[in-house]
mmCIF file of C-alpha atoms and ligand atoms in Angstrom:
data_model
loop_
_atom_site.group_PDB
_atom_site.id
_atom_site.type_symbol
_atom_site.label_atom_id
_atom_site.label_comp_id
_atom_site.label_asym_id
_atom_site.label_seq_id
_atom_site.Cartn_x
_atom_site.Cartn_y
_atom_site.Cartn_z
ATOM 1 C CA MET A 1 69.631 100.125 101.568
ATOM 2 C CA GLN A 2 70.374 99.388 104.446
ATOM 3 C CA HIS A 3 71.160 101.472 107.135
ATOM 4 C CA PHE A 4 73.050 102.347 109.716
ATOM 5 C CA PRO A 5 73.277 105.117 112.681
ATOM 6 C CA SER A 6 77.693 104.612 111.169
ATOM 7 C CA ALA A 7 80.198 102.813 109.401
ATOM 8 C CA ARG A 8 81.075 101.450 113.126
ATOM 9 C CA ASP A 9 77.917 100.544 113.468
ATOM 10 C CA MET A 10 78.162 98.552 110.402
ATOM 11 C CA THR A 11 81.715 96.584 110.844
ATOM 12 C CA LEU A 12 80.597 95.591 114.665
ATOM 13 C CA SER A 13 77.424 94.433 114.075
ATOM 14 C CA GLU A 14 78.219 93.079 109.906
ATOM 15 C CA ARG A 15 81.631 92.132 110.216
ATOM 16 C CA PRO A 16 81.767 92.186 107.065
ATOM 17 C CA ASP A 17 84.636 90.427 105.085
ATOM 18 C CA GLU A 18 84.352 91.899 102.003
ATOM 19 C CA PRO A 19 84.606 95.593 100.886
ATOM 20 C CA VAL A 20 81.582 97.317 102.214
ATOM 21 C CA TYR A 21 80.914 101.500 100.905
ATOM 22 C CA CYS A 22 78.957 103.723 102.865
ATOM 23 C CA PHE A 23 76.723 106.364 101.642
ATOM 24 C CA ARG A 24 76.334 109.568 103.075
ATOM 25 C CA ARG A 25 73.245 110.912 101.444
ATOM 26 C CA LYS A 26 73.706 113.996 103.571
ATOM 27 C CA VAL A 27 77.408 114.902 103.015
ATOM 28 C CA LEU A 28 76.501 114.562 99.187
ATOM 29 C CA GLU A 29 73.301 117.422 99.259
ATOM 30 C CA ALA A 30 75.615 119.489 100.699
ATOM 31 C CA ASP A 31 78.589 119.554 99.143
ATOM 32 C CA ALA A 32 76.607 119.919 96.047
ATOM 33 C CA ARG A 33 74.930 122.278 97.118
ATOM 34 C CA HIS A 34 78.232 124.104 98.625
ATOM 35 C CA PHE A 35 79.329 123.848 94.530
ATOM 36 C CA THR A 36 76.073 124.636 93.239
ATOM 37 C CA GLU A 37 75.829 128.051 95.144
ATOM 38 C CA ASN A 38 79.232 129.592 95.143
ATOM 39 C CA PHE A 39 79.410 128.464 91.170
ATOM 40 C CA PRO A 40 78.169 131.725 88.866
ATOM 41 C CA GLY A 41 76.700 129.301 86.309
ATOM 42 C CA ARG A 42 75.545 126.131 85.154
ATOM 43 C CA THR A 43 76.800 122.871 87.049
ATOM 44 C CA ALA A 44 76.559 119.763 84.757
ATOM 45 C CA TYR A 45 77.899 117.057 87.363
ATOM 46 C CA ALA A 46 80.600 115.040 85.444
ATOM 47 C CA VAL A 47 79.021 111.550 85.669
ATOM 48 C CA LYS A 48 82.104 109.441 85.380
ATOM 49 C CA THR A 49 82.420 110.251 88.800
ATOM 50 C CA ASN A 50 80.893 108.227 90.189
ATOM 51 C CA GLY A 51 77.617 107.092 87.970
ATOM 52 C CA GLU A 52 75.762 104.984 90.633
ATOM 53 C CA PRO A 53 71.997 105.298 90.823
ATOM 54 C CA PHE A 54 71.577 107.095 94.227
ATOM 55 C CA VAL A 55 74.074 109.466 93.975
ATOM 56 C CA LEU A 56 72.399 110.293 90.703
ATOM 57 C CA GLU A 57 69.000 110.106 92.408
ATOM 58 C CA THR A 58 70.317 112.374 94.797
ATOM 59 C CA LEU A 59 72.011 114.746 93.315
ATOM 60 C CA ALA A 60 68.772 114.983 90.990
ATOM 61 C CA GLY A 61 66.815 115.572 94.290
ATOM 62 C CA VAL A 62 68.467 118.738 95.526
ATOM 63 C CA GLY A 63 68.057 120.358 91.828
ATOM 64 C CA ILE A 64 70.982 119.099 89.756
ATOM 65 C CA ASP A 65 70.185 118.979 85.874
ATOM 66 C CA CYS A 66 72.586 118.934 84.123
ATOM 67 C CA PHE A 67 74.898 116.286 83.616
ATOM 68 C CA ASP A 68 78.030 116.015 81.543
ATOM 69 C CA VAL A 69 78.419 112.018 79.568
ATOM 70 C CA ALA A 70 80.574 110.425 77.795
ATOM 71 C CA SER A 71 78.817 107.740 76.643
ATOM 72 C CA PRO A 72 75.438 106.025 75.990
ATOM 73 C CA ALA A 73 75.276 104.006 79.313
ATOM 74 C CA GLU A 74 75.714 107.265 80.471
ATOM 75 C CA PHE A 75 73.080 108.654 78.532
ATOM 76 C CA ALA A 76 70.381 105.766 79.961
ATOM 77 C CA ALA A 77 72.122 106.628 82.923
ATOM 78 C CA VAL A 78 71.062 109.984 83.992
ATOM 79 C CA ARG A 79 67.573 109.621 81.633
ATOM 80 C CA ALA A 80 66.363 106.672 84.062
ATOM 81 C CA VAL A 81 66.864 108.924 86.881
ATOM 82 C CA ALA A 82 66.727 112.132 86.787
ATOM 83 C CA PRO A 83 64.173 112.338 82.464
ATOM 84 C CA ASP A 84 64.261 115.912 81.899
ATOM 85 C CA ALA A 85 67.749 116.628 83.299
ATOM 86 C CA GLU A 86 69.758 118.582 79.950
ATOM 87 C CA MET A 87 72.715 115.580 79.263
ATOM 88 C CA LEU A 88 76.081 117.661 77.611
ATOM 89 C CA TYR A 89 78.123 114.692 75.438
ATOM 90 C CA MET A 90 81.263 116.374 76.437
ATOM 91 C CA HIS A 91 83.558 114.150 74.994
ATOM 92 C CA PRO A 92 85.714 115.214 72.618
ATOM 93 C CA VAL A 93 86.693 111.954 70.235
ATOM 94 C CA LYS A 94 82.561 110.039 70.101
ATOM 95 C CA ALA A 95 81.905 106.890 67.710
ATOM 96 C CA GLN A 96 78.841 107.394 64.772
ATOM 97 C CA SER A 97 76.704 105.477 66.550
ATOM 98 C CA ASP A 98 76.885 107.383 69.918
ATOM 99 C CA ILE A 99 76.193 110.666 68.288
ATOM 100 C CA ARG A 100 73.315 109.305 66.358
ATOM 101 C CA LEU A 101 71.685 107.872 69.388
ATOM 102 C CA ALA A 102 72.419 110.981 71.136
ATOM 103 C CA LEU A 103 71.160 112.980 68.734
ATOM 104 C CA GLU A 104 68.133 110.959 67.811
ATOM 105 C CA THR A 105 67.653 109.039 70.806
ATOM 106 C CA TYR A 106 68.266 111.479 73.650
ATOM 107 C CA ARG A 107 67.696 114.355 71.924
ATOM 108 C CA LEU A 108 71.087 115.821 73.078
ATOM 109 C CA ARG A 109 71.703 119.283 71.831
ATOM 110 C CA VAL A 110 74.995 119.996 72.632
ATOM 111 C CA MET A 111 78.424 118.406 72.619
ATOM 112 C CA ALA A 112 81.952 118.222 72.379
ATOM 113 C CA VAL A 113 84.452 118.498 69.621
ATOM 114 C CA ASP A 114 88.421 119.358 69.021
ATOM 115 C CA HIS A 115 88.950 118.897 65.491
ATOM 116 C CA GLU A 116 87.465 119.152 61.846
ATOM 117 C CA ASP A 117 86.586 115.322 61.332
ATOM 118 C CA GLU A 118 84.852 114.637 64.658
ATOM 119 C CA VAL A 119 82.832 117.985 62.825
ATOM 120 C CA ALA A 120 81.873 116.364 59.928
ATOM 121 C CA LYS A 121 80.401 112.925 61.206
ATOM 122 C CA ILE A 122 78.023 115.606 63.041
ATOM 123 C CA LEU A 123 76.636 117.115 59.916
ATOM 124 C CA ARG A 124 76.835 114.510 58.155
ATOM 125 C CA ILE A 125 74.456 112.508 61.153
ATOM 126 C CA VAL A 126 73.231 116.005 61.584
ATOM 127 C CA ARG A 127 71.793 116.104 57.673
ATOM 128 C CA ALA A 128 70.615 112.496 57.931
ATOM 129 C CA LEU A 129 68.526 113.042 60.500
ATOM 130 C CA ASP A 130 67.337 116.367 58.687
ATOM 131 C CA ILE A 131 68.014 117.994 62.361
ATOM 132 C CA ASP A 132 68.596 122.473 61.963
ATOM 133 C CA PRO A 133 72.702 122.772 62.883
ATOM 134 C CA GLY A 134 70.808 125.929 64.381
ATOM 135 C CA THR A 135 69.832 124.115 67.323
ATOM 136 C CA ILE A 136 72.795 122.320 68.116
ATOM 137 C CA THR A 137 75.865 123.723 70.005
ATOM 138 C CA LEU A 138 79.744 122.341 69.170
ATOM 139 C CA TYR A 139 81.836 123.478 72.147
ATOM 140 C CA VAL A 140 85.210 123.219 71.020
ATOM 141 C CA ARG A 141 87.554 122.162 73.566
ATOM 142 C CA ILE A 142 90.662 124.041 74.020
ATOM 143 C CA GLN A 143 94.054 122.654 75.365
ATOM 144 C CA THR A 144 94.825 123.467 78.679
ATOM 145 C CA LYS A 145 98.652 123.674 80.918
ATOM 146 C CA GLY A 146 98.537 123.236 84.217
ATOM 147 C CA HIS A 147 99.591 121.223 87.291
ATOM 148 C CA ALA A 148 97.108 118.862 88.433
ATOM 149 C CA ALA A 149 96.929 114.655 89.410
ATOM 150 C CA TYR A 150 95.318 114.292 86.366
ATOM 151 C CA GLU A 151 96.658 115.993 83.456
ATOM 152 C CA LEU A 152 94.575 115.596 80.312
ATOM 153 C CA SER A 153 96.143 118.686 77.267
ATOM 154 C CA LYS A 154 98.346 116.056 76.298
ATOM 155 C CA LYS A 155 95.533 113.213 74.783
ATOM 156 C CA PHE A 156 91.842 116.258 74.287
ATOM 157 C CA GLY A 157 91.508 119.661 73.391
ATOM 158 C CA ALA A 158 92.653 121.819 70.153
ATOM 159 C CA ALA A 159 95.798 124.217 70.412
ATOM 160 C CA PRO A 160 94.358 127.962 70.280
ATOM 161 C CA ALA A 161 95.254 129.081 66.789
ATOM 162 C CA HIS A 162 93.240 125.392 65.452
ATOM 163 C CA ALA A 163 90.496 126.065 67.986
ATOM 164 C CA VAL A 164 89.892 129.556 66.139
ATOM 165 C CA GLU A 165 89.375 127.502 62.695
ATOM 166 C CA LEU A 166 87.264 125.132 64.341
ATOM 167 C CA LEU A 167 85.164 127.408 65.794
ATOM 168 C CA GLN A 168 85.323 129.580 62.509
ATOM 169 C CA ARG A 169 84.091 126.279 59.963
ATOM 170 C CA ILE A 170 81.359 125.916 62.895
ATOM 171 C CA SER A 171 80.001 129.347 63.467
ATOM 172 C CA GLY A 172 79.350 128.429 59.408
ATOM 173 C CA ILE A 173 78.496 125.441 59.085
ATOM 174 C CA GLY A 174 75.379 126.760 61.706
ATOM 175 C CA PHE A 175 76.139 125.477 64.178
ATOM 176 C CA ARG A 176 76.163 127.433 67.680
ATOM 177 C CA CYS A 177 79.078 127.958 69.095
ATOM 178 C CA GLY A 178 80.600 127.441 72.612
ATOM 179 C CA LEU A 179 84.484 127.038 73.808
ATOM 180 C CA CYS A 180 85.356 124.880 76.452
ATOM 181 C CA PHE A 181 88.558 123.261 78.069
ATOM 182 C CA HIS A 182 89.105 120.495 81.323
ATOM 183 C CA VAL A 183 91.693 121.333 83.266
ATOM 184 C CA GLY A 184 92.223 117.710 84.629
ATOM 185 C CA SER A 185 91.626 116.613 87.333
ATOM 186 C CA GLN A 186 92.750 117.551 91.061
ATOM 187 C CA ILE A 187 94.099 120.765 90.139
ATOM 188 C CA GLU A 188 97.283 120.937 92.232
ATOM 189 C CA GLU A 189 98.110 124.963 91.444
ATOM 190 C CA PRO A 190 95.856 127.684 91.786
ATOM 191 C CA GLN A 191 95.947 129.705 88.813
ATOM 192 C CA THR A 192 94.782 126.765 86.533
ATOM 193 C CA TYR A 193 91.408 128.080 85.671
ATOM 194 C CA GLU A 194 93.013 132.131 85.339
ATOM 195 C CA ARG A 195 95.547 130.037 82.472
ATOM 196 C CA ALA A 196 93.613 128.471 81.068
ATOM 197 C CA LEU A 197 90.309 131.766 80.685
ATOM 198 C CA GLY A 198 93.947 133.449 79.351
ATOM 199 C CA SER A 199 93.700 131.296 76.397
ATOM 200 C CA ALA A 200 89.951 130.893 75.627
ATOM 201 C CA HIS A 201 89.862 135.381 75.745
ATOM 202 C CA TRP A 202 92.764 134.427 73.089
ATOM 203 C CA VAL A 203 90.918 131.759 71.072
ATOM 204 C CA ARG A 204 87.514 134.254 71.038
ATOM 205 C CA SER A 205 89.698 137.680 70.147
ATOM 206 C CA ARG A 206 90.920 135.615 67.045
ATOM 207 C CA ALA A 207 87.924 134.125 66.542
ATOM 208 C CA GLY A 208 85.623 136.720 66.133
ATOM 209 C CA VAL A 209 82.387 134.474 66.376
ATOM 210 C CA ASP A 210 79.126 134.628 68.618
ATOM 211 C CA LEU A 211 79.811 132.480 71.266
ATOM 212 C CA VAL A 212 76.326 130.914 73.315
ATOM 213 C CA GLY A 213 78.369 130.360 76.350
ATOM 214 C CA LEU A 214 82.186 129.015 77.946
ATOM 215 C CA ASP A 215 81.794 125.266 79.835
ATOM 216 C CA VAL A 216 85.527 125.693 82.073
ATOM 217 C CA GLY A 217 84.883 121.695 83.129
ATOM 218 C CA GLY A 218 85.892 120.075 85.931
ATOM 219 C CA GLY A 219 89.122 119.802 88.404
ATOM 220 C CA PHE A 220 87.881 121.299 91.138
ATOM 221 C CA PRO A 221 90.251 120.247 94.015
ATOM 222 C CA ALA A 222 88.256 117.850 96.881
ATOM 223 C CA VAL A 223 90.099 118.100 100.652
ATOM 224 C CA TYR A 224 91.868 114.480 100.973
ATOM 225 C CA GLY A 225 94.713 113.456 103.679
ATOM 226 C CA HIS A 226 98.471 114.177 103.363
ATOM 227 C CA ASP A 227 100.790 111.959 104.465
ATOM 228 C CA PRO A 228 103.378 113.726 106.743
ATOM 229 C CA ARG A 229 106.759 112.384 105.169
ATOM 230 C CA ARG A 230 106.166 114.365 102.492
ATOM 231 C CA LYS A 231 106.324 118.232 100.828
ATOM 232 C CA LYS A 232 102.510 119.631 101.592
ATOM 233 C CA VAL A 233 101.450 121.952 98.834
ATOM 234 C CA GLU A 234 99.255 124.020 99.998
ATOM 235 C CA MET A 235 96.058 124.606 98.245
ATOM 236 C CA PRO A 236 92.378 126.991 98.476
ATOM 237 C CA SER A 237 89.669 126.080 99.301
ATOM 238 C CA LEU A 238 87.068 126.173 97.080
ATOM 239 C CA ASP A 239 85.563 129.285 98.292
ATOM 240 C CA GLU A 240 88.333 131.186 97.605
ATOM 241 C CA ILE A 241 89.442 129.081 94.843
ATOM 242 C CA MET A 242 86.169 130.695 93.642
ATOM 243 C CA ALA A 243 86.173 133.678 94.864
ATOM 244 C CA GLN A 244 88.994 133.825 92.580
ATOM 245 C CA PHE A 245 87.561 132.010 89.521
ATOM 246 C CA ARG A 246 84.840 134.936 89.144
ATOM 247 C CA LYS A 247 86.826 137.435 89.467
ATOM 248 C CA ASP A 248 89.074 136.080 86.763
ATOM 249 C CA ILE A 249 85.920 135.346 84.539
ATOM 250 C CA VAL A 250 85.785 139.310 84.664
ATOM 251 C CA ASP A 251 89.087 140.014 84.469
ATOM 252 C CA TRP A 252 88.837 137.808 80.998
ATOM 253 C CA GLY A 253 85.782 139.851 79.800
ATOM 254 C CA PHE A 254 83.420 136.023 80.450
ATOM 255 C CA ASP A 255 81.238 137.928 82.434
ATOM 256 C CA ASP A 256 78.539 137.773 79.135
ATOM 257 C CA LEU A 257 78.436 134.581 78.495
ATOM 258 C CA PRO A 258 76.557 131.829 80.324
ATOM 259 C CA LEU A 259 78.209 129.323 82.023
ATOM 260 C CA VAL A 260 78.779 125.496 82.885
ATOM 261 C CA ALA A 261 81.268 123.888 85.117
ATOM 262 C CA GLU A 262 81.150 119.731 85.162
ATOM 263 C CA PRO A 263 82.489 119.215 88.813
ATOM 264 C CA GLY A 264 83.416 115.940 89.568
ATOM 265 C CA ARG A 265 85.217 114.557 92.537
ATOM 266 C CA VAL A 266 85.238 117.693 94.622
ATOM 267 C CA ILE A 267 81.142 116.608 94.356
ATOM 268 C CA VAL A 268 80.606 113.520 95.341
ATOM 269 C CA ALA A 269 84.463 112.304 97.017
ATOM 270 C CA HIS A 270 83.580 112.563 100.536
ATOM 271 C CA CYS A 271 80.526 111.037 100.624
ATOM 272 C CA LEU A 272 81.627 107.767 100.506
ATOM 273 C CA SER A 273 84.368 105.499 102.253
ATOM 274 C CA LEU A 274 85.177 101.699 102.086
ATOM 275 C CA VAL A 275 85.005 99.169 105.371
ATOM 276 C CA VAL A 276 87.775 97.003 104.002
ATOM 277 C CA ARG A 277 89.443 94.503 106.516
ATOM 278 C CA VAL A 278 93.188 93.310 107.086
ATOM 279 C CA LEU A 279 93.488 89.956 105.464
ATOM 280 C CA LEU A 280 96.741 89.476 106.881
ATOM 281 C CA LYS A 281 99.629 91.016 108.714
ATOM 282 C CA LYS A 282 103.201 90.672 107.662
ATOM 283 C CA GLY A 283 105.414 92.944 110.144
ATOM 284 C CA ARG A 284 104.277 96.967 108.779
ATOM 285 C CA ARG A 285 102.744 95.160 105.442
ATOM 286 C CA LEU A 286 98.612 95.024 105.281
ATOM 287 C CA TYR A 287 97.083 92.758 102.870
ATOM 288 C CA ILE A 288 93.107 94.110 102.253
ATOM 289 C CA ASN A 289 90.668 92.731 100.698
ATOM 290 C CA ASP A 290 90.268 95.900 98.385
ATOM 291 C CA GLY A 291 92.808 97.306 96.251
ATOM 292 C CA ILE A 292 94.272 99.276 92.576
ATOM 293 C CA TRP A 293 91.951 96.997 90.653
ATOM 294 C CA ALA A 294 88.638 97.478 93.192
ATOM 295 C CA SER A 295 88.252 100.505 95.358
ATOM 296 C CA LEU A 296 91.477 101.822 95.344
ATOM 297 C CA SER A 297 92.863 102.651 92.092
ATOM 298 C CA ASP A 298 92.261 105.924 91.964
ATOM 299 C CA SER A 299 94.611 106.569 94.700
ATOM 300 C CA TRP A 300 97.435 104.570 93.640
ATOM 301 C CA THR A 301 97.753 106.407 89.791
ATOM 302 C CA GLY A 302 96.211 109.566 91.249
ATOM 303 C CA LYS A 303 99.413 109.474 94.014
ATOM 304 C CA ILE A 304 96.172 110.921 96.659
ATOM 305 C CA THR A 305 96.446 109.790 100.347
ATOM 306 C CA LEU A 306 92.894 109.058 101.955
ATOM 307 C CA PRO A 307 92.445 109.105 105.705
ATOM 308 C CA ALA A 308 92.390 105.819 106.890
ATOM 309 C CA ARG A 309 90.450 105.002 110.083
ATOM 310 C CA HIS A 310 91.053 102.192 112.529
ATOM 311 C CA ILE A 311 88.056 100.198 113.583
ATOM 312 C CA PRO A 312 89.672 97.196 115.702
ATOM 313 C CA ASP A 313 88.033 94.251 115.838
ATOM 314 C CA PRO A 314 86.731 93.298 119.385
ATOM 315 C CA ALA A 315 87.243 89.622 119.503
ATOM 316 C CA ARG A 316 91.101 89.923 119.316
ATOM 317 C CA ARG A 317 92.840 89.789 122.485
ATOM 318 C CA ARG A 318 96.448 89.798 122.100
ATOM 319 C CA ARG A 319 97.515 92.410 120.369
ATOM 320 C CA THR A 320 101.709 93.989 120.035
ATOM 321 C CA GLY A 321 102.102 97.332 119.619
ATOM 322 C CA ARG A 322 101.267 100.597 121.080
ATOM 323 C CA PRO A 323 97.750 101.992 120.635
ATOM 324 C CA ASP A 324 98.875 105.533 120.367
ATOM 325 C CA ALA A 325 101.927 105.146 118.049
ATOM 326 C CA ILE A 326 100.223 106.451 114.369
ATOM 327 C CA VAL A 327 102.859 104.434 111.778
ATOM 328 C CA PRO A 328 103.025 103.633 108.048
ATOM 329 C CA PHE A 329 101.470 100.587 107.003
ATOM 330 C CA LYS A 330 102.149 99.309 103.416
ATOM 331 C CA VAL A 331 98.853 98.714 102.598
ATOM 332 C CA CYS A 332 99.377 95.125 99.962
ATOM 333 C CA GLY A 333 95.409 94.693 97.285
ATOM 334 C CA ALA A 334 93.510 91.536 96.966
ATOM 335 C CA THR A 335 94.736 90.493 93.599
ATOM 336 C CA CYS A 336 97.182 88.363 92.519
ATOM 337 C CA ASP A 337 99.166 90.929 91.045
ATOM 338 C CA SER A 338 102.344 92.055 92.278
ATOM 339 C CA VAL A 339 101.547 96.008 91.249
ATOM 340 C CA ASP A 340 98.715 95.497 93.554
ATOM 341 C CA ILE A 341 100.159 97.037 95.979
ATOM 342 C CA LEU A 342 99.128 101.194 97.455
ATOM 343 C CA SER A 343 101.582 103.950 95.934
ATOM 344 C CA ARG A 344 101.444 106.043 99.860
ATOM 345 C CA PRO A 345 101.472 104.390 103.173
ATOM 346 C CA PHE A 346 98.330 103.879 105.532
ATOM 347 C CA TRP A 347 99.236 105.258 108.599
ATOM 348 C CA LEU A 348 97.691 103.720 110.780
ATOM 349 C CA PRO A 349 97.447 103.053 115.077
ATOM 350 C CA GLU A 350 100.385 100.017 115.028
ATOM 351 C CA THR A 351 97.777 98.022 116.938
ATOM 352 C CA VAL A 352 96.200 96.984 114.161
ATOM 353 C CA ASP A 353 96.008 93.322 113.398
ATOM 354 C CA THR A 354 94.474 90.565 110.996
ATOM 355 C CA GLY A 355 91.032 91.078 110.937
ATOM 356 C CA ASP A 356 90.509 93.877 112.195
ATOM 357 C CA TRP A 357 89.040 96.840 109.759
ATOM 358 C CA ILE A 358 89.314 100.350 107.822
ATOM 359 C CA GLU A 359 87.728 102.357 106.909
ATOM 360 C CA ILE A 360 88.960 104.598 104.066
ATOM 361 C CA GLY A 361 87.073 108.289 103.700
ATOM 362 C CA HIS A 362 86.796 110.510 101.142
ATOM 363 C CA ILE A 363 86.439 107.189 98.250
ATOM 364 C CA GLY A 364 83.333 108.742 96.685
ATOM 365 C CA ALA A 365 85.308 109.737 93.339
ATOM 366 C CA TYR A 366 86.750 107.637 91.041
ATOM 367 C CA SER A 367 86.204 104.573 92.749
ATOM 368 C CA LEU A 368 83.067 102.528 92.283
ATOM 369 C CA ALA A 369 83.406 104.109 88.770
ATOM 370 C CA LEU A 370 86.900 102.216 88.074
ATOM 371 C CA ARG A 371 86.514 98.945 89.750
ATOM 372 C CA THR A 372 87.147 95.612 87.324
ATOM 373 C CA ARG A 373 86.015 92.043 88.104
ATOM 374 C CA PHE A 374 90.208 91.498 88.127
ATOM 375 C CA ASN A 375 90.399 87.985 89.568
ATOM 376 C CA GLY A 376 87.117 87.330 90.461
ATOM 377 C CA PHE A 377 86.926 90.194 93.366
ATOM 378 C CA TYR A 378 84.487 92.647 93.008
ATOM 379 C CA PRO A 379 83.054 94.748 95.912
ATOM 380 C CA GLU A 380 78.923 96.036 95.304
ATOM 381 C CA ARG A 381 77.910 95.874 98.798
ATOM 382 C CA VAL A 382 77.009 99.733 100.045
ATOM 383 C CA VAL A 383 74.772 100.289 103.094
ATOM 384 C CA GLY A 384 73.775 104.129 103.858
ATOM 385 C CA VAL A 385 74.873 105.133 107.500
ATOM 386 C CA ASP A 386 74.641 108.943 108.764
ATOM 387 C CA THR A 387 77.666 109.651 110.986
ATOM 388 C CA PRO A 388 79.838 111.911 109.031
ATOM 389 C CA PHE A 389 83.208 110.479 108.371
ATOM 390 C CA GLU A 390 85.135 113.009 110.008
ATOM 391 C CA ASP A 391 82.481 112.643 113.307
ATOM 392 C CA GLU A 392 83.489 109.145 113.555
ATOM 393 C CA THR A 393 85.085 107.760 116.570
ATOM 394 C CA GLY A 394 87.882 105.598 116.867
ATOM 395 C CA ALA A 395 91.535 106.014 115.943
ATOM 396 C CA LEU A 396 92.319 108.052 113.157
ATOM 397 C CA GLY A 397 95.121 106.889 110.530
ATOM 398 C CA LEU A 398 95.879 109.655 108.521
ATOM 399 C CA ALA A 399 96.410 112.501 111.190
ATOM 400 C CA SER A 400 97.023 114.490 108.656
ATOM 401 C CA ILE A 401 93.793 115.902 106.821
ATOM 402 C CA GLU A 402 92.861 119.326 106.933
ATOM 403 C CA THR A 403 89.505 119.052 108.527
ATOM 404 C CA MET A 404 90.266 116.460 111.088
ATOM 405 C CA SER A 405 92.774 116.830 114.689
ATOM 406 C CA PRO A 406 94.180 114.189 115.397
HETATM 407 C C1 LIG B 501 86.260 113.993 83.807
HETATM 408 C C2 LIG B 501 86.240 114.587 83.544
HETATM 409 C C3 LIG B 501 85.108 115.699 84.221
HETATM 410 C C4 LIG B 501 85.761 115.869 85.565
HETATM 411 O O1 LIG B 501 86.115 116.357 86.242
HETATM 412 P P1 LIG B 501 86.163 116.426 88.189
HETATM 413 O O2 LIG B 501 87.921 116.569 87.981
HETATM 414 O O3 LIG B 501 86.906 115.240 88.671
HETATM 415 O O4 LIG B 501 86.348 117.225 88.488
HETATM 416 C C5 LIG B 501 84.573 117.022 83.965
HETATM 417 N N1 LIG B 501 84.857 116.563 82.731
HETATM 418 C C6 LIG B 501 85.060 116.549 81.592
HETATM 419 C C7 LIG B 501 85.027 116.197 80.068
HETATM 420 C C8 LIG B 501 85.933 115.176 82.021
HETATM 421 O O5 LIG B 501 86.786 114.358 81.709
#
């Protein structure tokens, strides 16, 4: 990986016409440590958030030895960089062939389920491979309610009474039992975990089976930007969420169980930025060389406001507009698709123009992972940089990000 002191240095020396991801290894290390030091249990990084080898390697390097995986490609990605790490197969709905591969080739021993037919699928393969069910832990995923940028309870999870039945069935077969939930991504209500723990407590007390663990999933929010024209949702910091969480764990009587979390976003969001180029400025509209089918789909569907910084092209002689006026620009993506327009504007100096660059911050989660080759565009250049996004110089577009002063 090529290396530069800052994203700005990279931009001015390379003058890139294609999007470039700027990776800050130290930021990733610090954010990973911050989570693992605050969470009162085991951290299983959710590989789907960003499964790039350089990310997985960095995480393994700071001691993350457990990964939440959902597919053969994710098993292989983890095994390639961290051969001794444990993998938790937490997808509740799995292909038979993938279950077999997980059990037989990768020797995974922890899985999630939310339906009896999934248990039957697993049991068939366990019997065929002559594995002792007592060596396998099945976590029953329970439905949760709450507000998150991405809500998942409509798709996965057993209702509490159903979860009780599942636990009893699993325990009757001889599997080890756990309970898990995943409240969705980027929670928008601090009480979300408390409510989920309440449901888990209800299920546990009705089921009357021994549990070997509680997996509280992901959803821990990353700090992004804020569109000044919208009402601001105040979210507590990760430290505050964790302090409350530790208290809730005791209140709901789960302090006797080993805990697991599956954070994704909160660990990787800040370690990458993306330098894009303005292909054309049309009034208050900017056409850039990336978009919702490449790195920006998460900000589009999750309506997330990302911080943005203007890197003017020094070769441009004439500019119009006031350099100190930060105004909203509608941002159009690279493809010829009419929906490829961001759902939130970029706030940038009025002087931004064709040929300039924009560094989009905090794009480490669900960006590279969600790229498509639609229309032939596929950003893939990654460089290493040292300076954290917050510390780079230059007109900061979205002045509202909490940790930055405009
Ligand atoms: C996506 C996912 C995660 C990670 O969620 P974040 O919001 O990125 O922390 C964790 N667990 C499961 C089961 C998931 O599907």
